[in-house]
Amino acid sequence: MPSSPTPRTTISEATRHAAALAPMTLDDLDAVMAIEQTAYSHPWSRGNFRDSLNPLFNAQCLWLQGELLGYFLTMRGFEEMHLLNITVAPAHQGQGWGHMMLDALTLMSRQTGAQWLWLEVRQSNQRALQVYVRYGFKQVSIRKDYYPAGRQQREHAVVMSLKL
C-alpha cells in the first residue's frame, strides 16, 4: 500500500455497492500502471504485472463506473495466500477501498482453502502497517534489505500474516 497521506472522505453505501472486482487483464495494464507509478517511489514494472496474468496468480481490479480505484495481486501456496501487491489510487485513498479489497481477498483465500494470508510491507510505510495491524495482521519477522530504496540503498520489509 502506498504511504502518502490523503484526507479521509466518506463514501456512501450505494457507492460502495456499485464498485466491483474483476480479474485484471492485459487491457487493464495502462490504468494499473498509471496508478502504480503515482503511488510508489519504486513501482512494479508493466512486465511484472503482465507476467502475473496467469493461473498461478490472482490479479483483481476494483472498478467504479469505469474508473480503476485499485487492484491487488496474490500468489497461492499450500494452504496459504501471499499478497504481492495491493494498491488504492492516491485520489481514492483513505475512503475504505483498501479494506474492501482486503475483505474480498480474505474471502477468496478462504474459498481456495488457504489457512494464512502473508505479505511484506516496507518498514517505513507506517500508514500501510497501521492498516494491516487494524485488519488483524501480526508481524512475523523482518526481511533485511528486501526493497530497493534509491541510490543503491535497501529497505527492510516487515513480514506479516493473518490467520484465516
XYZ file of C-alpha atoms in Angstrom:
164
model
C 0.000 0.000 0.000
C 1.246 3.483 -0.759
C 2.402 5.668 2.108
C 1.338 9.171 1.049
C -1.290 10.740 3.333
C -4.684 11.536 1.864
C -7.623 13.093 3.681
C -10.410 10.670 4.557
C -13.607 11.108 2.550
C -16.906 9.461 3.344
C -18.255 7.206 0.602
C -21.922 6.265 0.592
C -23.050 2.651 0.917
C -24.630 2.900 -2.530
C -21.254 3.882 -3.995
C -19.525 1.028 -2.176
C -22.056 -1.445 -3.546
C -21.626 -0.057 -7.064
C -17.885 -0.862 -7.010
C -16.950 -4.264 -8.409
C -13.895 -6.501 -8.558
C -12.971 -8.050 -11.887
C -9.980 -10.136 -12.947
C -7.112 -7.982 -14.216
C -6.486 -8.307 -17.951
C -3.861 -7.055 -20.380
C -6.319 -4.310 -21.368
C -6.221 -3.001 -17.765
C -2.449 -2.534 -17.629
C -2.398 1.106 -18.802
C -4.740 2.110 -15.964
C -2.892 -0.109 -13.473
C 0.480 1.376 -14.451
C -0.858 4.937 -14.160
C -1.809 4.226 -10.531
C 1.303 2.179 -9.750
C 3.644 4.925 -10.959
C 1.893 7.658 -8.966
C 1.502 5.585 -5.798
C 5.056 4.269 -5.312
C 8.630 5.502 -5.398
C 9.668 2.061 -6.722
C 6.691 0.832 -8.770
C 6.272 -2.592 -10.277
C 7.035 -2.703 -13.993
C 4.483 -3.405 -16.686
C 6.327 -6.695 -17.225
C 5.818 -7.655 -13.557
C 2.068 -7.258 -13.960
C 1.953 -8.888 -17.411
C 3.917 -11.901 -16.147
C 1.459 -12.243 -13.244
C -1.578 -12.580 -15.502
C -1.543 -16.357 -15.478
C -3.249 -19.137 -13.475
C -0.538 -19.149 -10.777
C -1.662 -15.696 -9.623
C -4.919 -13.948 -8.777
C -4.962 -10.368 -10.038
C -8.106 -8.310 -9.392
C -9.101 -4.740 -10.271
C -11.603 -2.679 -8.289
C -13.759 -0.617 -10.646
C -16.374 2.067 -10.066
C -18.282 3.421 -13.063
C -15.395 2.689 -15.434
C -12.710 4.148 -13.143
C -9.990 1.960 -11.674
C -9.900 2.574 -7.917
C -7.310 -0.056 -7.032
C -6.061 -3.571 -7.510
C -4.432 -6.487 -5.777
C -2.340 -9.416 -6.859
C -1.768 -12.652 -4.965
C 0.066 -15.928 -5.354
C -1.305 -19.148 -3.974
C 0.781 -21.556 -1.927
C -0.012 -24.676 0.055
C -2.798 -23.657 2.481
C -1.717 -20.021 2.179
C -2.101 -16.949 0.030
C 0.665 -14.402 -0.461
C -0.385 -10.800 -1.112
C 2.169 -9.417 -3.542
C 0.671 -6.019 -4.318
C -2.370 -4.089 -3.125
C -2.817 -0.503 -4.196
C -5.524 2.128 -3.996
C -5.287 5.054 -6.415
C -3.881 8.042 -4.477
C -7.020 10.098 -5.214
C -9.163 7.418 -3.525
C -7.017 6.545 -0.507
C -8.491 6.864 2.970
C -12.007 6.021 1.771
C -12.144 2.350 2.752
C -11.351 0.817 -0.647
C -8.215 -0.936 0.646
C -10.220 -2.509 3.469
C -12.861 -3.574 0.947
C -10.205 -5.272 -1.200
C -8.734 -6.986 1.879
C -12.222 -8.286 2.737
C -12.591 -9.691 -0.791
C -9.086 -11.144 -0.674
C -9.670 -12.934 2.637
C -12.921 -14.405 1.308
C -11.258 -15.545 -1.944
C -8.348 -17.002 0.045
C -10.641 -18.992 2.332
C -12.532 -20.301 -0.703
C -9.272 -21.764 -2.060
C -8.558 -23.497 1.247
C -5.907 -21.054 2.433
C -5.291 -21.007 6.186
C -2.965 -17.994 6.172
C -2.550 -14.728 4.307
C 1.040 -13.412 4.096
C 2.543 -10.110 2.958
C 5.625 -7.931 3.100
C 5.475 -4.173 3.574
C 8.195 -1.532 3.660
C 9.284 -0.862 7.217
C 8.929 2.892 6.554
C 5.326 2.571 5.320
C 3.659 3.349 8.635
C 0.281 4.018 7.062
C 0.098 0.561 5.462
C 1.431 -1.074 8.633
C -1.378 0.574 10.620
C -3.976 -0.632 8.091
C -2.688 -4.204 8.287
C -2.491 -4.237 12.095
C -6.041 -2.837 12.367
C -7.152 -5.547 9.956
C -5.654 -8.239 12.212
C -2.271 -8.991 10.631
C 0.570 -9.815 13.007
C 4.238 -9.056 12.455
C 6.178 -12.294 11.984
C 9.680 -11.137 11.083
C 11.848 -8.617 9.268
C 13.443 -9.282 5.875
C 16.607 -7.233 5.823
C 17.399 -5.194 2.710
C 14.348 -6.560 0.878
C 13.182 -3.454 -1.018
C 15.143 -1.029 -3.209
C 15.317 2.389 -1.589
C 17.177 4.517 -4.113
C 20.841 5.442 -4.533
C 21.807 1.788 -4.196
C 20.205 1.654 -0.755
C 17.892 -1.066 0.513
C 14.992 -1.062 2.965
C 13.807 -3.778 5.338
C 10.439 -5.447 4.854
C 8.068 -6.289 7.675
C 6.660 -9.798 7.124
C 3.081 -10.089 8.353
C 0.498 -12.857 8.459
C -3.203 -13.202 9.081
C -4.796 -16.449 10.248
C -7.872 -17.005 8.074
